[in-house]
């Protein structure tokens, strides 16, 4: 059970003066129960890639497969693919539309034909998973705080019980406490069997939590590997606009000075190498 892209390419407005190649020959695969991050500078094609995974955009060249079903026009599986792959947009305002938080979260399961007597249970569970307070239920989603809006947007996707959760820059604009809450939620969902695809420009988060990372630059694939290998690649071949975490920069600088420390983004690991403390 996995999401797989094979030589995926996408061009906006082909054959017009506005033609923009957003993705060129991208290939990767990630399984359920794993966290896959797509990292890159603004304009590198991350959102375009995310939108291909639940058929919001359809491949122009190459293929995308979800649990063995191909994402393509007029495919009978497209409905099922959209249920399996929940997409959380970059800005909650792009997603929220209902009059109350309850209706917002109930919308997807109602749309998928879940019986009305099962809806409250779905809504409660999704709210709990997303860490949204119950007293938000009757409020307008547009009057929530920034962090609550983000949680409501996530809950509105979790209520259809997806197998994969694709999140486009979900930590943007969150304070460090809310970021921690969000990453804990994603870690928990992964351990419960969900596949997580995180789109981010934050290499620190990607390195800390991912099972594998794809780095994009100008719509092309720079590297797709495990976190440590990605760090080594980016250290040797810097990508403009993609900053290595401070600890990684420090460990690289120490190595250049001849210190016997590993290249790492983890403070614990660097501290042990420097001071012998566990
Ligand atoms: P990222 O998410 O990494 O910022 P995007 O996928 O949004 O990158 O954009 C990749 C490229 O495609 C950029 O050059 C962007 O300007 C262009 N692009 C994105 N969306 C559209 C669109 N709807 N129409 C035309 N060009 C677009």
PDB file of C-alpha atoms and ligand atoms in Angstrom:
ATOM      1  CA  UNK A   1       0.000   0.000   0.000  1.00  0.00           C
ATOM      2  CA  UNK A   2       1.761   3.138  -1.199  1.00  0.00           C
ATOM      3  CA  UNK A   3       1.623   6.356  -3.188  1.00  0.00           C
ATOM      4  CA  UNK A   4       3.938   6.295  -6.145  1.00  0.00           C
ATOM      5  CA  UNK A   5       4.869   8.835  -8.833  1.00  0.00           C
ATOM      6  CA  UNK A   6       6.705   7.814 -11.973  1.00  0.00           C
ATOM      7  CA  UNK A   7       8.312  10.501 -14.155  1.00  0.00           C
ATOM      8  CA  UNK A   8       5.587  12.977 -13.229  1.00  0.00           C
ATOM      9  CA  UNK A   9       5.691  16.264 -15.147  1.00  0.00           C
ATOM     10  CA  UNK A  10       3.339  19.244 -15.117  1.00  0.00           C
ATOM     11  CA  UNK A  11       3.260  22.435 -17.197  1.00  0.00           C
ATOM     12  CA  UNK A  12       0.827  25.252 -16.479  1.00  0.00           C
ATOM     13  CA  UNK A  13      -0.774  26.979 -19.489  1.00  0.00           C
ATOM     14  CA  UNK A  14       1.065  24.905 -22.103  1.00  0.00           C
ATOM     15  CA  UNK A  15       1.461  26.454 -25.524  1.00  0.00           C
ATOM     16  CA  UNK A  16       0.715  29.986 -24.265  1.00  0.00           C
ATOM     17  CA  UNK A  17       3.045  32.861 -23.337  1.00  0.00           C
ATOM     18  CA  UNK A  18       2.309  31.975 -19.678  1.00  0.00           C
ATOM     19  CA  UNK A  19       3.682  28.441 -20.058  1.00  0.00           C
ATOM     20  CA  UNK A  20       5.449  27.373 -16.831  1.00  0.00           C
ATOM     21  CA  UNK A  21       7.041  24.005 -16.293  1.00  0.00           C
ATOM     22  CA  UNK A  22       6.283  23.309 -12.602  1.00  0.00           C
ATOM     23  CA  UNK A  23       7.383  19.650 -12.382  1.00  0.00           C
ATOM     24  CA  UNK A  24       9.783  17.668 -14.546  1.00  0.00           C
ATOM     25  CA  UNK A  25      10.269  13.895 -14.276  1.00  0.00           C
ATOM     26  CA  UNK A  26       9.549  13.444 -10.580  1.00  0.00           C
ATOM     27  CA  UNK A  27       9.618   9.873  -9.226  1.00  0.00           C
ATOM     28  CA  UNK A  28       9.175   8.610  -5.667  1.00  0.00           C
ATOM     29  CA  UNK A  29       7.213   6.150  -3.565  1.00  0.00           C
ATOM     30  CA  UNK A  30       6.153   6.115   0.057  1.00  0.00           C
ATOM     31  CA  UNK A  31       4.153   3.600   2.065  1.00  0.00           C
ATOM     32  CA  UNK A  32       1.405   3.930   4.596  1.00  0.00           C
ATOM     33  CA  UNK A  33       2.798   4.162   8.129  1.00  0.00           C
ATOM     34  CA  UNK A  34       5.601   6.386   6.816  1.00  0.00           C
ATOM     35  CA  UNK A  35       6.241  10.136   6.768  1.00  0.00           C
ATOM     36  CA  UNK A  36       7.459  11.503   3.459  1.00  0.00           C
ATOM     37  CA  UNK A  37       8.464  15.160   3.176  1.00  0.00           C
ATOM     38  CA  UNK A  38       8.710  17.253   0.029  1.00  0.00           C
ATOM     39  CA  UNK A  39      11.115  20.107   0.602  1.00  0.00           C
ATOM     40  CA  UNK A  40      12.110  23.063  -1.552  1.00  0.00           C
ATOM     41  CA  UNK A  41      12.240  26.815  -1.918  1.00  0.00           C
ATOM     42  CA  UNK A  42       9.131  28.803  -2.951  1.00  0.00           C
ATOM     43  CA  UNK A  43       8.209  28.028  -6.550  1.00  0.00           C
ATOM     44  CA  UNK A  44      10.027  24.677  -6.607  1.00  0.00           C
ATOM     45  CA  UNK A  45       6.805  22.770  -7.414  1.00  0.00           C
ATOM     46  CA  UNK A  46       5.809  21.422  -3.989  1.00  0.00           C
ATOM     47  CA  UNK A  47       2.132  22.486  -4.083  1.00  0.00           C
ATOM     48  CA  UNK A  48       1.771  21.338  -7.673  1.00  0.00           C
ATOM     49  CA  UNK A  49       3.084  17.942  -6.627  1.00  0.00           C
ATOM     50  CA  UNK A  50       0.757  17.740  -3.597  1.00  0.00           C
ATOM     51  CA  UNK A  51      -2.277  18.492  -5.761  1.00  0.00           C
ATOM     52  CA  UNK A  52      -1.500  15.538  -8.029  1.00  0.00           C
ATOM     53  CA  UNK A  53      -1.800  13.026  -5.228  1.00  0.00           C
ATOM     54  CA  UNK A  54      -5.560  13.175  -4.825  1.00  0.00           C
ATOM     55  CA  UNK A  55      -6.358  14.029  -8.410  1.00  0.00           C
ATOM     56  CA  UNK A  56      -6.934  17.748  -7.943  1.00  0.00           C
ATOM     57  CA  UNK A  57      -4.426  18.026 -10.787  1.00  0.00           C
ATOM     58  CA  UNK A  58      -4.092  15.147 -13.233  1.00  0.00           C
ATOM     59  CA  UNK A  59      -0.716  14.043 -14.587  1.00  0.00           C
ATOM     60  CA  UNK A  60       0.119  15.527 -18.001  1.00  0.00           C
ATOM     61  CA  UNK A  61       3.083  13.199 -18.364  1.00  0.00           C
ATOM     62  CA  UNK A  62       4.075  10.278 -16.173  1.00  0.00           C
ATOM     63  CA  UNK A  63       1.856   8.552 -13.652  1.00  0.00           C
ATOM     64  CA  UNK A  64       0.671   8.719 -10.073  1.00  0.00           C
ATOM     65  CA  UNK A  65      -0.581   5.581  -8.324  1.00  0.00           C
ATOM     66  CA  UNK A  66      -2.456   5.366  -5.022  1.00  0.00           C
ATOM     67  CA  UNK A  67      -2.603   1.867  -3.542  1.00  0.00           C
ATOM     68  CA  UNK A  68      -2.307   0.459  -7.052  1.00  0.00           C
ATOM     69  CA  UNK A  69      -4.974   2.733  -8.591  1.00  0.00           C
ATOM     70  CA  UNK A  70      -3.805   5.155 -11.258  1.00  0.00           C
ATOM     71  CA  UNK A  71      -4.763   8.829 -10.893  1.00  0.00           C
ATOM     72  CA  UNK A  72      -6.081   9.705 -14.342  1.00  0.00           C
ATOM     73  CA  UNK A  73      -8.969  11.413 -16.043  1.00  0.00           C
ATOM     74  CA  UNK A  74     -12.256   9.537 -16.133  1.00  0.00           C
ATOM     75  CA  UNK A  75     -10.792   6.800 -13.952  1.00  0.00           C
ATOM     76  CA  UNK A  76     -13.520   5.039 -11.993  1.00  0.00           C
ATOM     77  CA  UNK A  77     -11.105   4.971  -9.074  1.00  0.00           C
ATOM     78  CA  UNK A  78     -10.796   8.757  -8.821  1.00  0.00           C
ATOM     79  CA  UNK A  79     -13.580   8.970  -6.209  1.00  0.00           C
ATOM     80  CA  UNK A  80     -11.938   6.286  -4.093  1.00  0.00           C
ATOM     81  CA  UNK A  81      -8.521   7.938  -4.508  1.00  0.00           C
ATOM     82  CA  UNK A  82      -9.968  11.246  -3.258  1.00  0.00           C
ATOM     83  CA  UNK A  83     -11.360   9.494  -0.195  1.00  0.00           C
ATOM     84  CA  UNK A  84      -8.081   7.751   0.484  1.00  0.00           C
ATOM     85  CA  UNK A  85      -5.903  10.850   0.132  1.00  0.00           C
ATOM     86  CA  UNK A  86      -6.892  13.819   2.287  1.00  0.00           C
ATOM     87  CA  UNK A  87      -5.398  17.132   1.202  1.00  0.00           C
ATOM     88  CA  UNK A  88      -4.949  19.958   3.719  1.00  0.00           C
ATOM     89  CA  UNK A  89      -4.417  23.211   1.839  1.00  0.00           C
ATOM     90  CA  UNK A  90      -1.692  25.721   2.613  1.00  0.00           C
ATOM     91  CA  UNK A  91      -4.127  28.340   3.942  1.00  0.00           C
ATOM     92  CA  UNK A  92      -7.123  27.102   5.976  1.00  0.00           C
ATOM     93  CA  UNK A  93      -9.201  29.865   4.355  1.00  0.00           C
ATOM     94  CA  UNK A  94      -8.812  28.015   1.025  1.00  0.00           C
ATOM     95  CA  UNK A  95     -10.557  25.051   2.584  1.00  0.00           C
ATOM     96  CA  UNK A  96     -13.085  26.319   5.112  1.00  0.00           C
ATOM     97  CA  UNK A  97     -16.525  27.348   3.862  1.00  0.00           C
ATOM     98  CA  UNK A  98     -19.311  26.086   6.167  1.00  0.00           C
ATOM     99  CA  UNK A  99     -21.327  28.143   8.646  1.00  0.00           C
ATOM    100  CA  UNK A 100     -20.226  26.192  11.686  1.00  0.00           C
ATOM    101  CA  UNK A 101     -17.207  24.106  12.605  1.00  0.00           C
ATOM    102  CA  UNK A 102     -19.537  21.112  13.039  1.00  0.00           C
ATOM    103  CA  UNK A 103     -20.859  21.410   9.475  1.00  0.00           C
ATOM    104  CA  UNK A 104     -17.341  21.935   8.206  1.00  0.00           C
ATOM    105  CA  UNK A 105     -16.093  18.687   9.720  1.00  0.00           C
ATOM    106  CA  UNK A 106     -19.313  16.816   8.881  1.00  0.00           C
ATOM    107  CA  UNK A 107     -19.179  17.827   5.215  1.00  0.00           C
ATOM    108  CA  UNK A 108     -16.748  15.184   3.937  1.00  0.00           C
ATOM    109  CA  UNK A 109     -18.336  12.118   5.579  1.00  0.00           C
ATOM    110  CA  UNK A 110     -21.811  13.345   4.525  1.00  0.00           C
ATOM    111  CA  UNK A 111     -20.463  13.737   1.015  1.00  0.00           C
ATOM    112  CA  UNK A 112     -19.156  10.175   1.072  1.00  0.00           C
ATOM    113  CA  UNK A 113     -22.574   8.911   2.114  1.00  0.00           C
ATOM    114  CA  UNK A 114     -21.852   8.093   5.740  1.00  0.00           C
ATOM    115  CA  UNK A 115     -25.260   7.626   7.498  1.00  0.00           C
ATOM    116  CA  UNK A 116     -26.363  10.754   9.400  1.00  0.00           C
ATOM    117  CA  UNK A 117     -26.491   8.892  12.751  1.00  0.00           C
ATOM    118  CA  UNK A 118     -22.761   8.138  12.449  1.00  0.00           C
ATOM    119  CA  UNK A 119     -21.775  11.736  11.663  1.00  0.00           C
ATOM    120  CA  UNK A 120     -21.541  13.086  15.257  1.00  0.00           C
ATOM    121  CA  UNK A 121     -19.151  10.277  16.151  1.00  0.00           C
ATOM    122  CA  UNK A 122     -17.001  11.045  13.088  1.00  0.00           C
ATOM    123  CA  UNK A 123     -16.960  14.753  13.941  1.00  0.00           C
ATOM    124  CA  UNK A 124     -16.029  14.121  17.582  1.00  0.00           C
ATOM    125  CA  UNK A 125     -13.219  11.754  16.684  1.00  0.00           C
ATOM    126  CA  UNK A 126     -11.762  14.081  14.049  1.00  0.00           C
ATOM    127  CA  UNK A 127     -11.904  17.016  16.490  1.00  0.00           C
ATOM    128  CA  UNK A 128     -10.191  14.991  19.162  1.00  0.00           C
ATOM    129  CA  UNK A 129      -7.488  13.821  16.737  1.00  0.00           C
ATOM    130  CA  UNK A 130      -6.842  17.372  15.548  1.00  0.00           C
ATOM    131  CA  UNK A 131      -6.843  18.691  19.138  1.00  0.00           C
ATOM    132  CA  UNK A 132      -9.714  21.107  18.554  1.00  0.00           C
ATOM    133  CA  UNK A 133     -11.715  22.144  21.639  1.00  0.00           C
ATOM    134  CA  UNK A 134     -15.360  21.005  21.702  1.00  0.00           C
ATOM    135  CA  UNK A 135     -16.546  24.557  22.432  1.00  0.00           C
ATOM    136  CA  UNK A 136     -15.580  25.476  18.851  1.00  0.00           C
ATOM    137  CA  UNK A 137     -18.328  23.287  17.336  1.00  0.00           C
ATOM    138  CA  UNK A 138     -21.032  25.911  16.998  1.00  0.00           C
ATOM    139  CA  UNK A 139     -18.714  28.746  16.027  1.00  0.00           C
ATOM    140  CA  UNK A 140     -18.072  29.991  12.536  1.00  0.00           C
ATOM    141  CA  UNK A 141     -14.765  28.543  11.295  1.00  0.00           C
ATOM    142  CA  UNK A 142     -13.873  32.028  10.099  1.00  0.00           C
ATOM    143  CA  UNK A 143     -13.947  33.425  13.649  1.00  0.00           C
ATOM    144  CA  UNK A 144     -11.426  30.918  15.000  1.00  0.00           C
ATOM    145  CA  UNK A 145      -7.831  31.840  15.800  1.00  0.00           C
ATOM    146  CA  UNK A 146      -5.140  31.014  13.224  1.00  0.00           C
ATOM    147  CA  UNK A 147      -4.108  27.834  15.068  1.00  0.00           C
ATOM    148  CA  UNK A 148      -7.735  26.730  15.557  1.00  0.00           C
ATOM    149  CA  UNK A 149      -8.517  27.320  11.878  1.00  0.00           C
ATOM    150  CA  UNK A 150      -5.606  25.059  10.963  1.00  0.00           C
ATOM    151  CA  UNK A 151      -6.913  22.374  13.337  1.00  0.00           C
ATOM    152  CA  UNK A 152     -10.447  22.727  11.918  1.00  0.00           C
ATOM    153  CA  UNK A 153      -9.075  22.319   8.388  1.00  0.00           C
ATOM    154  CA  UNK A 154      -7.190  19.180   9.438  1.00  0.00           C
ATOM    155  CA  UNK A 155     -10.249  17.801  11.298  1.00  0.00           C
ATOM    156  CA  UNK A 156     -12.401  18.409   8.204  1.00  0.00           C
ATOM    157  CA  UNK A 157     -10.086  16.083   6.278  1.00  0.00           C
ATOM    158  CA  UNK A 158      -9.602  13.497   9.045  1.00  0.00           C
ATOM    159  CA  UNK A 159     -13.392  13.042   9.323  1.00  0.00           C
ATOM    160  CA  UNK A 160     -13.392  11.085   6.065  1.00  0.00           C
ATOM    161  CA  UNK A 161     -10.842   8.686   7.612  1.00  0.00           C
ATOM    162  CA  UNK A 162      -8.217   8.965   4.860  1.00  0.00           C
ATOM    163  CA  UNK A 163      -5.375   6.467   4.451  1.00  0.00           C
ATOM    164  CA  UNK A 164      -2.946   9.251   3.504  1.00  0.00           C
ATOM    165  CA  UNK A 165      -2.760  12.819   4.724  1.00  0.00           C
ATOM    166  CA  UNK A 166      -1.109  15.383   2.448  1.00  0.00           C
ATOM    167  CA  UNK A 167      -0.387  18.714   4.143  1.00  0.00           C
ATOM    168  CA  UNK A 168       0.828  21.771   2.258  1.00  0.00           C
ATOM    169  CA  UNK A 169       3.016  23.960   4.523  1.00  0.00           C
ATOM    170  CA  UNK A 170       0.848  23.329   7.605  1.00  0.00           C
ATOM    171  CA  UNK A 171       3.333  24.891  10.026  1.00  0.00           C
ATOM    172  CA  UNK A 172       3.418  28.276   8.265  1.00  0.00           C
ATOM    173  CA  UNK A 173       2.378  31.010  10.668  1.00  0.00           C
ATOM    174  CA  UNK A 174       2.184  28.706  13.720  1.00  0.00           C
ATOM    175  CA  UNK A 175       4.036  29.474  16.950  1.00  0.00           C
ATOM    176  CA  UNK A 176       6.479  26.908  18.277  1.00  0.00           C
ATOM    177  CA  UNK A 177       3.903  25.365  20.678  1.00  0.00           C
ATOM    178  CA  UNK A 178       1.348  24.843  17.882  1.00  0.00           C
ATOM    179  CA  UNK A 179       4.066  23.467  15.598  1.00  0.00           C
ATOM    180  CA  UNK A 180       4.947  20.932  18.244  1.00  0.00           C
ATOM    181  CA  UNK A 181       1.277  19.999  18.682  1.00  0.00           C
ATOM    182  CA  UNK A 182       0.960  19.509  14.942  1.00  0.00           C
ATOM    183  CA  UNK A 183       4.085  17.392  14.544  1.00  0.00           C
ATOM    184  CA  UNK A 184       2.976  15.231  17.515  1.00  0.00           C
ATOM    185  CA  UNK A 185      -0.384  14.720  15.809  1.00  0.00           C
ATOM    186  CA  UNK A 186       1.318  13.646  12.572  1.00  0.00           C
ATOM    187  CA  UNK A 187       3.652  11.280  14.430  1.00  0.00           C
ATOM    188  CA  UNK A 188       0.600   9.725  16.125  1.00  0.00           C
ATOM    189  CA  UNK A 189      -1.344   9.370  12.863  1.00  0.00           C
ATOM    190  CA  UNK A 190       1.666   7.697  11.266  1.00  0.00           C
ATOM    191  CA  UNK A 191       1.936   5.236  14.148  1.00  0.00           C
ATOM    192  CA  UNK A 192      -1.781   4.455  13.677  1.00  0.00           C
ATOM    193  CA  UNK A 193      -1.094   3.477  10.071  1.00  0.00           C
ATOM    194  CA  UNK A 194      -1.619   6.645   8.034  1.00  0.00           C
ATOM    195  CA  UNK A 195       0.830   7.747   5.340  1.00  0.00           C
ATOM    196  CA  UNK A 196       1.923  11.353   5.866  1.00  0.00           C
ATOM    197  CA  UNK A 197       3.134  13.621   3.076  1.00  0.00           C
ATOM    198  CA  UNK A 198       4.378  16.935   4.389  1.00  0.00           C
ATOM    199  CA  UNK A 199       5.128  19.786   2.006  1.00  0.00           C
ATOM    200  CA  UNK A 200       7.481  22.224   3.689  1.00  0.00           C
ATOM    201  CA  UNK A 201      10.359  24.623   3.195  1.00  0.00           C
ATOM    202  CA  UNK A 202      11.438  23.811   6.769  1.00  0.00           C
ATOM    203  CA  UNK A 203      14.286  21.329   6.429  1.00  0.00           C
ATOM    204  CA  UNK A 204      14.592  21.062  10.216  1.00  0.00           C
ATOM    205  CA  UNK A 205      11.112  19.532  10.605  1.00  0.00           C
ATOM    206  CA  UNK A 206      11.614  17.316   7.555  1.00  0.00           C
ATOM    207  CA  UNK A 207      14.908  15.932   8.887  1.00  0.00           C
ATOM    208  CA  UNK A 208      13.533  15.365  12.389  1.00  0.00           C
ATOM    209  CA  UNK A 209      10.413  13.427  11.503  1.00  0.00           C
ATOM    210  CA  UNK A 210      10.569  11.963   7.999  1.00  0.00           C
ATOM    211  CA  UNK A 211      11.260   8.438   6.896  1.00  0.00           C
ATOM    212  CA  UNK A 212      12.294   9.828   3.505  1.00  0.00           C
ATOM    213  CA  UNK A 213      12.642  13.260   1.917  1.00  0.00           C
ATOM    214  CA  UNK A 214      12.326  14.517  -1.648  1.00  0.00           C
ATOM    215  CA  UNK A 215      14.092  17.802  -2.426  1.00  0.00           C
ATOM    216  CA  UNK A 216      12.811  19.852  -5.352  1.00  0.00           C
ATOM    217  CA  UNK A 217      14.498  22.763  -7.076  1.00  0.00           C
ATOM    218  CA  UNK A 218      12.827  24.638  -9.917  1.00  0.00           C
ATOM    219  CA  UNK A 219      10.483  21.699 -10.565  1.00  0.00           C
ATOM    220  CA  UNK A 220      13.263  19.127 -10.805  1.00  0.00           C
ATOM    221  CA  UNK A 221      14.181  16.364  -8.394  1.00  0.00           C
ATOM    222  CA  UNK A 222      17.414  17.079  -6.518  1.00  0.00           C
ATOM    223  CA  UNK A 223      17.473  14.060  -4.245  1.00  0.00           C
ATOM    224  CA  UNK A 224      15.062  11.501  -2.750  1.00  0.00           C
ATOM    225  CA  UNK A 225      16.612   9.678   0.173  1.00  0.00           C
ATOM    226  CA  UNK A 226      16.547   9.055   3.920  1.00  0.00           C
ATOM    227  CA  UNK A 227      17.114  12.133   6.119  1.00  0.00           C
ATOM    228  CA  UNK A 228      20.810  11.585   6.886  1.00  0.00           C
ATOM    229  CA  UNK A 229      21.639  10.987   3.198  1.00  0.00           C
ATOM    230  CA  UNK A 230      19.635  14.086   2.220  1.00  0.00           C
ATOM    231  CA  UNK A 231      21.565  16.173   4.750  1.00  0.00           C
ATOM    232  CA  UNK A 232      24.888  14.875   3.394  1.00  0.00           C
ATOM    233  CA  UNK A 233      23.773  15.608  -0.171  1.00  0.00           C
ATOM    234  CA  UNK A 234      22.642  19.163   0.635  1.00  0.00           C
ATOM    235  CA  UNK A 235      25.788  19.870   2.626  1.00  0.00           C
ATOM    236  CA  UNK A 236      27.906  18.889  -0.374  1.00  0.00           C
ATOM    237  CA  UNK A 237      25.540  20.423  -2.971  1.00  0.00           C
ATOM    238  CA  UNK A 238      23.712  23.400  -1.432  1.00  0.00           C
ATOM    239  CA  UNK A 239      20.315  24.296  -2.908  1.00  0.00           C
ATOM    240  CA  UNK A 240      19.664  28.052  -3.017  1.00  0.00           C
ATOM    241  CA  UNK A 241      16.948  29.092  -0.576  1.00  0.00           C
ATOM    242  CA  UNK A 242      17.137  25.875   1.429  1.00  0.00           C
ATOM    243  CA  UNK A 243      18.883  26.568   4.700  1.00  0.00           C
ATOM    244  CA  UNK A 244      20.493  23.753   6.662  1.00  0.00           C
ATOM    245  CA  UNK A 245      19.357  23.660  10.328  1.00  0.00           C
ATOM    246  CA  UNK A 246      21.662  25.559  12.724  1.00  0.00           C
ATOM    247  CA  UNK A 247      22.969  22.377  14.357  1.00  0.00           C
ATOM    248  CA  UNK A 248      23.769  20.906  10.943  1.00  0.00           C
ATOM    249  CA  UNK A 249      25.651  24.077   9.989  1.00  0.00           C
ATOM    250  CA  UNK A 250      27.538  23.976  13.277  1.00  0.00           C
ATOM    251  CA  UNK A 251      28.483  20.317  12.887  1.00  0.00           C
ATOM    252  CA  UNK A 252      29.613  20.958   9.279  1.00  0.00           C
ATOM    253  CA  UNK A 253      31.755  23.913  10.411  1.00  0.00           C
ATOM    254  CA  UNK A 254      33.334  21.835  13.201  1.00  0.00           C
ATOM    255  CA  UNK A 255      34.149  19.059  10.728  1.00  0.00           C
ATOM    256  CA  UNK A 256      35.807  21.581   8.440  1.00  0.00           C
ATOM    257  CA  UNK A 257      37.980  22.622  11.385  1.00  0.00           C
ATOM    258  CA  UNK A 258      39.033  18.981  11.777  1.00  0.00           C
ATOM    259  CA  UNK A 259      36.816  18.053  14.744  1.00  0.00           C
ATOM    260  CA  UNK A 260      35.776  14.433  14.859  1.00  0.00           C
ATOM    261  CA  UNK A 261      31.997  14.961  14.936  1.00  0.00           C
ATOM    262  CA  UNK A 262      29.266  13.533  12.691  1.00  0.00           C
ATOM    263  CA  UNK A 263      27.333  15.695  10.255  1.00  0.00           C
ATOM    264  CA  UNK A 264      24.019  15.875  12.100  1.00  0.00           C
ATOM    265  CA  UNK A 265      20.940  18.021  12.704  1.00  0.00           C
ATOM    266  CA  UNK A 266      20.482  16.553  16.187  1.00  0.00           C
ATOM    267  CA  UNK A 267      21.866  18.507  19.122  1.00  0.00           C
ATOM    268  CA  UNK A 268      21.963  15.374  21.301  1.00  0.00           C
ATOM    269  CA  UNK A 269      24.172  13.623  18.787  1.00  0.00           C
ATOM    270  CA  UNK A 270      26.552  16.589  18.426  1.00  0.00           C
ATOM    271  CA  UNK A 271      26.703  17.097  22.205  1.00  0.00           C
ATOM    272  CA  UNK A 272      27.634  13.459  22.746  1.00  0.00           C
ATOM    273  CA  UNK A 273      30.404  13.678  20.123  1.00  0.00           C
ATOM    274  CA  UNK A 274      31.784  16.890  21.630  1.00  0.00           C
ATOM    275  CA  UNK A 275      31.409  16.298  25.357  1.00  0.00           C
ATOM    276  CA  UNK A 276      30.833  12.569  25.630  1.00  0.00           C
ATOM    277  CA  UNK A 277      27.502  13.197  27.389  1.00  0.00           C
ATOM    278  CA  UNK A 278      24.452  11.085  26.670  1.00  0.00           C
TER     279      UNK A 278
HETATM  280  P1  LIG B   1       5.825  25.787  -4.341  1.00  0.00           P
HETATM  281  O1  LIG B   1       4.649  25.119  -3.727  1.00  0.00           O
HETATM  282  O2  LIG B   1       7.107  25.045  -4.156  1.00  0.00           O
HETATM  283  O3  LIG B   1       5.954  27.225  -3.927  1.00  0.00           O
HETATM  284  P2  LIG B   1       4.264  25.769  -6.795  1.00  0.00           P
HETATM  285  O4  LIG B   1       3.912  24.363  -7.103  1.00  0.00           O
HETATM  286  O5  LIG B   1       3.230  26.626  -6.156  1.00  0.00           O
HETATM  287  O6  LIG B   1       5.621  25.794  -5.939  1.00  0.00           O
HETATM  288  O7  LIG B   1       4.719  26.494  -8.147  1.00  0.00           O
HETATM  289  C1  LIG B   1       5.655  25.934  -9.051  1.00  0.00           C
HETATM  290  C2  LIG B   1       5.705  26.829 -10.272  1.00  0.00           C
HETATM  291  O8  LIG B   1       4.462  26.805 -10.952  1.00  0.00           O
HETATM  292  C3  LIG B   1       5.999  28.291  -9.946  1.00  0.00           C
HETATM  293  O9  LIG B   1       6.794  28.835 -10.978  1.00  0.00           O
HETATM  294  C4  LIG B   1       4.617  28.921  -9.963  1.00  0.00           C
HETATM  295  O10 LIG B   1       4.683  30.281 -10.296  1.00  0.00           O
HETATM  296  C5  LIG B   1       3.903  28.115 -11.036  1.00  0.00           C
HETATM  297  N1  LIG B   1       2.456  28.002 -10.787  1.00  0.00           N
HETATM  298  C6  LIG B   1       1.872  27.493  -9.674  1.00  0.00           C
HETATM  299  N2  LIG B   1       0.528  27.507  -9.806  1.00  0.00           N
HETATM  300  C7  LIG B   1       0.264  28.040 -11.019  1.00  0.00           C
HETATM  301  C8  LIG B   1      -0.935  28.319 -11.728  1.00  0.00           C
HETATM  302  N3  LIG B   1      -2.134  28.031 -11.221  1.00  0.00           N
HETATM  303  N4  LIG B   1      -0.818  28.879 -12.953  1.00  0.00           N
HETATM  304  C9  LIG B   1       0.397  29.155 -13.476  1.00  0.00           C
HETATM  305  N5  LIG B   1       1.566  28.914 -12.876  1.00  0.00           N
HETATM  306  C10 LIG B   1       1.509  28.360 -11.638  1.00  0.00           C
END
